[in-house]
CSV table of C-alpha atoms and ligand atoms in Angstrom, one decimal:
chain,number,residue,atom,x,y,z
Z,1,MET,CA,-156.4,-37.5,-128.5
Z,2,MET,CA,-153.2,-35.5,-128.8
Z,3,LEU,CA,-151.8,-36.2,-125.4
Z,4,GLN,CA,-153.2,-39.7,-124.7
Z,5,ASP,CA,-151.4,-41.1,-121.6
Z,6,LYS,CA,-148.7,-38.4,-121.5
Z,7,VAL,CA,-147.6,-37.7,-118.0
Z,8,ALA,CA,-147.5,-33.9,-117.4
Z,9,VAL,CA,-146.4,-31.8,-114.4
Z,10,ILE,CA,-147.6,-28.2,-114.2
Z,11,TYR,CA,-146.1,-25.5,-111.9
Z,12,GLY,CA,-148.5,-22.7,-111.2
Z,13,ALA,CA,-151.5,-24.8,-112.0
Z,14,GLY,CA,-153.8,-22.7,-109.9
Z,15,GLY,CA,-153.3,-19.6,-112.0
Z,16,ALA,CA,-155.3,-18.5,-114.9
Z,17,ILE,CA,-153.1,-19.9,-117.7
Z,18,GLY,CA,-152.0,-22.9,-115.6
Z,19,GLY,CA,-155.6,-23.9,-114.9
Z,20,ALA,CA,-156.6,-23.4,-118.6
Z,21,VAL,CA,-153.7,-25.5,-119.8
Z,22,ALA,CA,-154.3,-28.2,-117.2
Z,23,ARG,CA,-157.9,-28.5,-118.4
Z,24,ALA,CA,-156.9,-28.6,-122.0
Z,25,PHE,CA,-154.1,-31.2,-121.4
Z,26,ALA,CA,-156.6,-33.4,-119.5
Z,27,ALA,CA,-159.2,-33.1,-122.3
Z,28,GLU,CA,-156.5,-34.5,-124.7
Z,29,GLY,CA,-155.9,-37.5,-122.5
Z,30,ALA,CA,-152.9,-36.4,-120.4
Z,31,ARG,CA,-152.3,-37.7,-116.8
Z,32,LEU,CA,-151.8,-34.6,-114.7
Z,33,PHE,CA,-149.7,-33.7,-111.7
Z,34,LEU,CA,-150.8,-30.2,-110.7
Z,35,THR,CA,-148.7,-28.1,-108.4
Z,36,GLY,CA,-148.9,-24.6,-107.0
Z,37,ARG,CA,-147.6,-22.5,-104.1
Z,38,HIS,CA,-151.1,-22.7,-102.5
Z,39,ARG,CA,-153.1,-25.9,-102.6
Z,40,ALA,CA,-156.7,-24.5,-102.7
Z,41,PRO,CA,-156.7,-23.0,-106.3
Z,42,VAL,CA,-155.0,-26.1,-107.7
Z,43,GLU,CA,-157.7,-28.3,-106.0
Z,44,ILE,CA,-160.4,-26.4,-107.9
Z,45,VAL,CA,-158.7,-27.1,-111.3
Z,46,ALA,CA,-158.2,-30.8,-110.3
Z,47,LYS,CA,-161.8,-31.2,-109.2
Z,48,ASP,CA,-163.0,-30.0,-112.6
Z,49,ILE,CA,-160.7,-32.3,-114.4
Z,50,VAL,CA,-161.6,-35.4,-112.3
Z,51,SER,CA,-165.3,-34.7,-112.6
Z,52,ALA,CA,-165.0,-34.5,-116.4
Z,53,GLY,CA,-163.4,-38.0,-116.3
Z,54,GLY,CA,-159.7,-37.0,-116.4
Z,55,SER,CA,-156.8,-37.7,-114.1
Z,56,ALA,CA,-155.2,-35.1,-111.9
Z,57,GLU,CA,-153.3,-35.2,-108.6
Z,58,VAL,CA,-152.6,-32.1,-106.6
Z,59,ALA,CA,-149.5,-31.0,-104.6
Z,60,GLU,CA,-148.5,-27.8,-102.8
Z,61,LEU,CA,-145.1,-27.0,-104.1
Z,62,ASP,CA,-142.8,-24.0,-104.3
Z,63,ALA,CA,-141.3,-24.0,-107.8
Z,64,LEU,CA,-138.3,-22.1,-106.4
Z,65,ASP,CA,-137.4,-24.8,-104.0
Z,66,GLU,CA,-134.9,-27.1,-105.7
Z,67,GLN,CA,-135.1,-29.9,-103.2
Z,68,ALA,CA,-138.9,-29.9,-103.0
Z,69,VAL,CA,-139.2,-30.0,-106.8
Z,70,ASP,CA,-136.7,-32.8,-106.9
Z,71,ARG,CA,-138.5,-34.8,-104.3
Z,72,TYR,CA,-141.8,-34.2,-106.1
Z,73,LEU,CA,-140.5,-35.5,-109.4
Z,74,GLN,CA,-139.1,-38.5,-107.6
Z,75,TYR,CA,-142.5,-39.2,-106.3
Z,76,LEU,CA,-144.2,-38.5,-109.7
Z,77,THR,CA,-141.9,-40.8,-111.7
Z,78,GLY,CA,-142.3,-43.5,-109.0
Z,79,MET,CA,-146.1,-43.3,-109.5
Z,80,ALA,CA,-146.3,-42.8,-113.2
Z,81,GLY,CA,-143.0,-44.3,-114.5
Z,82,ARG,CA,-141.9,-41.2,-116.3
Z,83,VAL,CA,-142.5,-37.5,-116.9
Z,84,ASP,CA,-143.3,-36.5,-120.5
Z,85,ILE,CA,-144.2,-32.8,-120.2
Z,86,SER,CA,-143.0,-30.2,-117.8
Z,87,PHE,CA,-145.0,-26.9,-118.0
Z,88,ASN,CA,-144.0,-24.0,-115.8
Z,89,VAL,CA,-146.3,-21.0,-115.8
Z,90,ILE,CA,-145.7,-19.4,-112.4
Z,91,GLY,CA,-146.4,-15.7,-112.1
Z,92,LEU,CA,-145.1,-13.2,-109.6
Z,93,PRO,CA,-147.8,-10.8,-108.3
Z,94,ASN,CA,-147.9,-7.6,-110.2
Z,95,PRO,CA,-146.0,-4.8,-108.5
Z,96,LYS,CA,-148.4,-2.6,-106.4
Z,97,THR,CA,-147.0,0.6,-107.8
Z,98,ARG,CA,-145.5,1.5,-111.2
Z,99,VAL,CA,-142.0,3.1,-110.7
Z,100,PRO,CA,-139.9,4.5,-113.5
Z,101,LEU,CA,-136.5,2.7,-114.0
Z,102,THR,CA,-134.6,5.8,-112.9
Z,103,GLU,CA,-136.3,5.6,-109.5
Z,104,LEU,CA,-136.6,1.9,-109.0
Z,105,ASP,CA,-134.9,0.1,-106.1
Z,106,ALA,CA,-132.2,-2.3,-107.4
Z,107,ASP,CA,-133.6,-5.3,-105.4
Z,108,LYS,CA,-137.1,-4.7,-106.8
Z,109,PHE,CA,-135.6,-4.5,-110.3
Z,110,SER,CA,-133.7,-7.8,-109.8
Z,111,LEU,CA,-136.6,-9.7,-108.2
Z,112,PRO,CA,-138.5,-10.9,-111.3
Z,113,ILE,CA,-135.2,-11.6,-113.2
Z,114,ALA,CA,-133.9,-13.8,-110.3
Z,115,THR,CA,-137.3,-15.4,-109.6
Z,116,TYR,CA,-138.4,-16.4,-113.1
Z,117,THR,CA,-134.9,-17.5,-114.3
Z,118,ARG,CA,-134.4,-19.6,-111.1
Z,119,SER,CA,-137.7,-21.3,-111.3
Z,120,TYR,CA,-137.5,-22.1,-115.0
Z,121,PHE,CA,-133.9,-23.3,-114.6
Z,122,LEU,CA,-134.6,-25.6,-111.7
Z,123,THR,CA,-137.8,-27.1,-113.0
Z,124,ALA,CA,-136.4,-27.6,-116.5
Z,125,ARG,CA,-133.1,-29.3,-115.4
Z,126,LEU,CA,-134.8,-31.5,-112.8
Z,127,ALA,CA,-137.3,-32.7,-115.5
Z,128,ALA,CA,-134.6,-33.0,-118.1
Z,129,ARG,CA,-132.5,-35.4,-115.9
Z,130,ARG,CA,-135.5,-37.8,-115.8
Z,131,MET,CA,-136.6,-37.2,-119.5
Z,132,ALA,CA,-133.1,-37.9,-120.8
Z,133,ALA,CA,-133.2,-41.4,-119.3
Z,134,ASN,CA,-136.2,-42.1,-121.6
Z,135,GLY,CA,-134.8,-40.2,-124.6
Z,136,SER,CA,-138.0,-38.0,-124.9
Z,137,GLY,CA,-139.9,-35.2,-123.3
Z,138,VAL,CA,-141.1,-31.6,-123.7
Z,139,ILE,CA,-140.2,-28.7,-121.4
Z,140,MET,CA,-142.4,-25.6,-121.8
Z,141,THR,CA,-142.0,-22.0,-120.7
Z,142,VAL,CA,-144.3,-19.0,-120.8
Z,143,THR,CA,-143.3,-15.4,-121.3
Z,144,ALA,CA,-145.0,-12.1,-122.3
Z,145,THR,CA,-144.5,-9.5,-125.1
Z,146,PRO,CA,-142.2,-7.2,-123.0
Z,147,SER,CA,-139.5,-9.8,-123.8
Z,148,ARG,CA,-139.3,-8.3,-127.2
Z,149,THR,CA,-140.7,-4.8,-127.1
Z,150,GLY,CA,-140.0,-1.7,-125.1
Z,151,THR,CA,-142.6,-1.4,-122.3
Z,152,PRO,CA,-142.6,1.4,-119.8
Z,153,LEU,CA,-143.0,1.0,-116.0
Z,154,ILE,CA,-142.6,-2.7,-115.6
Z,155,GLY,CA,-139.2,-2.7,-113.9
Z,156,GLY,CA,-137.3,-5.9,-114.4
Z,157,GLY,CA,-140.3,-7.7,-115.9
Z,158,GLY,CA,-139.1,-7.2,-119.5
Z,159,PRO,CA,-135.5,-8.4,-118.9
Z,160,ALA,CA,-136.9,-11.4,-116.9
Z,161,MET,CA,-139.1,-12.5,-119.9
Z,162,ALA,CA,-136.2,-12.0,-122.3
Z,163,ALA,CA,-133.9,-14.1,-120.1
Z,164,VAL,CA,-136.5,-16.9,-120.0
Z,165,GLU,CA,-136.7,-16.9,-123.8
Z,166,ALA,CA,-132.9,-17.1,-124.0
Z,167,LEU,CA,-132.9,-20.0,-121.5
Z,168,THR,CA,-135.5,-21.7,-123.6
Z,169,ARG,CA,-133.1,-21.6,-126.6
Z,170,ASN,CA,-130.1,-22.7,-124.6
Z,171,LEU,CA,-131.8,-25.5,-122.9
Z,172,SER,CA,-132.9,-26.8,-126.3
Z,173,ALA,CA,-129.4,-26.6,-127.6
Z,174,GLU,CA,-128.2,-28.9,-124.8
Z,175,LEU,CA,-131.2,-31.2,-124.5
Z,176,ALA,CA,-132.4,-31.8,-128.1
Z,177,PRO,CA,-129.7,-34.4,-128.6
Z,178,HIS,CA,-131.3,-36.3,-125.7
Z,179,GLY,CA,-134.7,-36.3,-127.4
Z,180,ILE,CA,-136.1,-33.4,-125.3
Z,181,ARG,CA,-137.8,-30.4,-126.9
Z,182,VAL,CA,-137.9,-27.0,-125.2
Z,183,VAL,CA,-140.6,-24.6,-126.4
Z,184,GLY,CA,-142.0,-21.4,-125.0
Z,185,LEU,CA,-145.3,-19.6,-125.4
Z,186,ARG,CA,-145.4,-15.8,-125.6
Z,187,PRO,CA,-149.1,-14.8,-125.2
Z,188,GLN,CA,-150.6,-11.4,-125.8
Z,189,GLY,CA,-152.5,-9.9,-122.9
Z,190,ILE,CA,-155.6,-12.1,-121.9
Z,191,PRO,CA,-158.5,-9.9,-120.7
Z,192,GLU,CA,-160.1,-12.9,-118.9
Z,193,THR,CA,-157.3,-13.0,-116.4
Z,194,ASP,CA,-157.0,-11.1,-113.1
Z,195,ARG,CA,-153.3,-10.4,-113.9
Z,196,ILE,CA,-154.2,-8.2,-116.9
Z,197,LYS,CA,-157.0,-6.5,-114.9
Z,198,GLU,CA,-154.6,-5.7,-112.1
Z,199,SER,CA,-152.0,-4.5,-114.5
Z,200,PHE,CA,-154.6,-2.2,-116.0
Z,201,GLU,CA,-155.3,-0.7,-112.6
Z,202,GLY,CA,-151.7,0.5,-112.4
Z,203,TYR,CA,-151.8,2.1,-115.8
Z,204,ALA,CA,-155.3,3.6,-115.3
Z,205,LYS,CA,-154.1,5.4,-112.2
Z,206,ALA,CA,-151.1,6.8,-114.1
Z,207,SER,CA,-152.9,7.8,-117.2
Z,208,GLY,CA,-156.6,8.1,-116.4
Z,209,VAL,CA,-158.0,5.6,-118.9
Z,210,THR,CA,-161.0,3.2,-118.5
Z,211,TRP,CA,-160.7,-0.6,-118.7
Z,212,GLU,CA,-162.3,-0.5,-122.1
Z,213,GLN,CA,-159.9,2.1,-123.3
Z,214,PHE,CA,-157.0,0.1,-121.9
Z,215,GLN,CA,-158.0,-3.0,-123.8
Z,216,GLU,CA,-158.6,-1.0,-127.0
Z,217,THR,CA,-155.1,0.4,-126.8
Z,218,LEU,CA,-153.5,-3.0,-126.4
Z,219,ALA,CA,-155.8,-4.5,-129.1
Z,220,SER,CA,-155.0,-1.7,-131.5
Z,221,ARG,CA,-151.4,-2.9,-131.6
Z,222,THR,CA,-152.5,-6.4,-132.9
Z,223,HIS,CA,-153.4,-7.4,-136.5
Z,224,THR,CA,-156.7,-8.9,-135.2
Z,225,HIS,CA,-157.6,-5.8,-133.2
Z,226,ARG,CA,-158.4,-8.0,-130.3
Z,227,LEU,CA,-156.5,-9.7,-127.5
Z,228,SER,CA,-155.9,-13.4,-126.8
Z,229,ALA,CA,-158.4,-15.8,-125.3
Z,230,LEU,CA,-157.3,-18.2,-122.6
Z,231,ALA,CA,-158.6,-21.1,-124.8
Z,232,GLU,CA,-156.3,-20.0,-127.7
Z,233,VAL,CA,-153.2,-20.1,-125.4
Z,234,ALA,CA,-154.3,-23.5,-124.0
Z,235,SER,CA,-154.8,-24.9,-127.5
Z,236,MET,CA,-151.3,-23.9,-128.6
Z,237,ALA,CA,-149.9,-25.4,-125.4
Z,238,VAL,CA,-151.6,-28.7,-126.3
Z,239,LEU,CA,-150.2,-28.6,-129.8
Z,240,MET,CA,-146.7,-27.7,-128.7
Z,241,ALA,CA,-146.7,-30.4,-126.0
Z,242,SER,CA,-147.8,-33.0,-128.5
Z,243,ASP,CA,-145.8,-35.2,-130.9
Z,244,ARG,CA,-147.3,-33.3,-133.8
Z,245,ALA,CA,-144.9,-30.4,-132.9
Z,246,SER,CA,-141.8,-32.7,-133.1
Z,247,GLY,CA,-140.2,-30.1,-135.4
Z,248,MET,CA,-140.5,-27.3,-132.8
Z,249,THR,CA,-137.7,-26.7,-130.3
Z,250,GLY,CA,-135.4,-23.9,-129.1
Z,251,THR,CA,-138.1,-21.3,-129.8
Z,252,THR,CA,-140.9,-19.3,-128.3
Z,253,VAL,CA,-144.3,-19.3,-130.1
Z,254,ASN,CA,-145.2,-15.8,-130.9
Z,255,LEU,CA,-148.9,-15.5,-129.8
Z,256,SER,CA,-148.8,-11.7,-129.9
Z,257,MET,CA,-151.6,-11.6,-132.6
Z,258,GLY,CA,-149.2,-9.8,-134.9
Z,259,SER,CA,-148.2,-7.1,-132.5
Z,260,LEU,CA,-144.6,-8.3,-132.5
Z,261,ASP,CA,-142.8,-9.1,-135.8
Z,262,ASP,CA,-140.7,-12.3,-135.9
Y,301,LIG,N1,-152.5,-13.2,-118.0
Y,301,LIG,C1,-152.0,-12.7,-119.1
Y,301,LIG,O1,-152.6,-11.9,-119.8
Y,301,LIG,C2,-150.6,-13.1,-119.5
Y,301,LIG,C3,-150.2,-12.8,-120.8
Y,301,LIG,C4,-148.9,-13.1,-121.2
Y,301,LIG,C5,-148.0,-13.8,-120.3
Y,301,LIG,N2,-148.4,-14.1,-119.1
Y,301,LIG,C6,-147.5,-14.7,-118.1
Y,301,LIG,O2,-147.9,-16.0,-117.7
Y,301,LIG,C7,-147.6,-16.2,-116.4
Y,301,LIG,C8,-148.8,-16.6,-115.6
Y,301,LIG,O3,-149.9,-15.7,-115.8
Y,301,LIG,P1,-151.3,-15.9,-115.1
Y,301,LIG,O4,-152.2,-14.9,-115.7
Y,301,LIG,O5,-151.7,-17.4,-115.2
Y,301,LIG,O6,-151.0,-15.5,-113.6
Y,301,LIG,P2,-151.7,-15.9,-112.3
Y,301,LIG,O7,-153.2,-16.2,-112.5
Y,301,LIG,O8,-151.4,-14.9,-111.3
Y,301,LIG,O9,-151.1,-17.3,-111.8
Y,301,LIG,C9,-149.8,-17.4,-111.4
Y,301,LIG,C10,-149.7,-18.6,-110.5
Y,301,LIG,O10,-148.3,-18.9,-110.2
Y,301,LIG,C11,-148.3,-19.4,-108.9
Y,301,LIG,N3,-146.9,-19.2,-108.3
Y,301,LIG,C12,-146.3,-18.0,-108.1
Y,301,LIG,N4,-145.1,-18.2,-107.6
Y,301,LIG,C13,-145.0,-19.6,-107.4
Y,301,LIG,C14,-144.0,-20.5,-106.9
Y,301,LIG,N5,-142.8,-20.0,-106.4
Y,301,LIG,N6,-144.2,-21.8,-106.9
Y,301,LIG,C15,-145.4,-22.3,-107.4
Y,301,LIG,N7,-146.4,-21.5,-107.9
Y,301,LIG,C16,-146.2,-20.2,-107.9
Y,301,LIG,C17,-149.3,-18.5,-108.2
Y,301,LIG,O11,-149.7,-19.2,-107.0
Y,301,LIG,P3,-150.2,-18.4,-105.7
Y,301,LIG,O12,-151.3,-17.5,-106.2
Y,301,LIG,O13,-150.7,-19.5,-104.8
Y,301,LIG,O14,-149.0,-17.7,-105.2
Y,301,LIG,C18,-150.4,-18.5,-109.2
Y,301,LIG,O15,-151.3,-19.6,-109.1
Y,301,LIG,C19,-146.9,-14.9,-115.9
Y,301,LIG,O16,-145.5,-15.0,-115.9
Y,301,LIG,C20,-147.4,-13.9,-116.9
Y,301,LIG,O17,-146.4,-12.8,-117.0
Y,301,LIG,C21,-149.7,-13.8,-118.7
């Protein structure tokens, strides 16, 4: 198994990608510490893992609260002896309305930039301090295609994703000498997730398209003429978290199905 006995913490484990990655990590033998802002959705993921014979603990944890994350990692390393993988995939709720940049309130513009960078910065550095002591570890980030392509009506969402990708590179530059890899995933839209469906509702209202037309438009920009599956994103997360990806650090895996050139 690719992650046999690896100790992994996931932030946002009750979400669509977080849950899929947690299940995939468990299937490859990882020991999981699953966290989320609300306990109930994380419990569902942990129950599945444990009933399939895996190992998962649950904690309610705000991944923006430095002291709470620090205390949790203290607990986790006390229990498991170390942390090998830190996977942050928190997601802010989609904005209720789509506002052009020229009309957008400055605080609303700044919110995703401040939130994502703060959470990724805190969780990464608190994990890195523990990983450096062991001389190994993998820190993972998740972004989206607006990090690299002009996307209308998403406010500060694109700049936030671009900032997280820059942070991924810079963390790697500082941490690789300590044996820690930092790797991002940049998935294409995943139609199975509520996030993409909600996002569609905003566009549908603005442009009068159906769910099918919306998916077709997104898919037409890819080489495969289809969007990503959650299982594909989770498989790549497993590979990147595993020792088989020892050559990958300071970069974000482009899962855009060809819609973004390297
Ligand atoms: N879905 C896609 O198609 C897609 C594609 C590319 C990239 N992405 C990116 O991947 C990320 C996750 O997407 P998703 O579809 O998995 O979203 P999701 O299903 O909405 O899950 C997001 C999770 O993050 C949790 N969360 C939010 N703030 C938190 C905090 N401060 N501390 C701890 N947990 C927190 C939420 O918990 P609560 O619900 O309890 O608040 C929720 O469980 C997003 O950044 C998104 O942009 C998604």
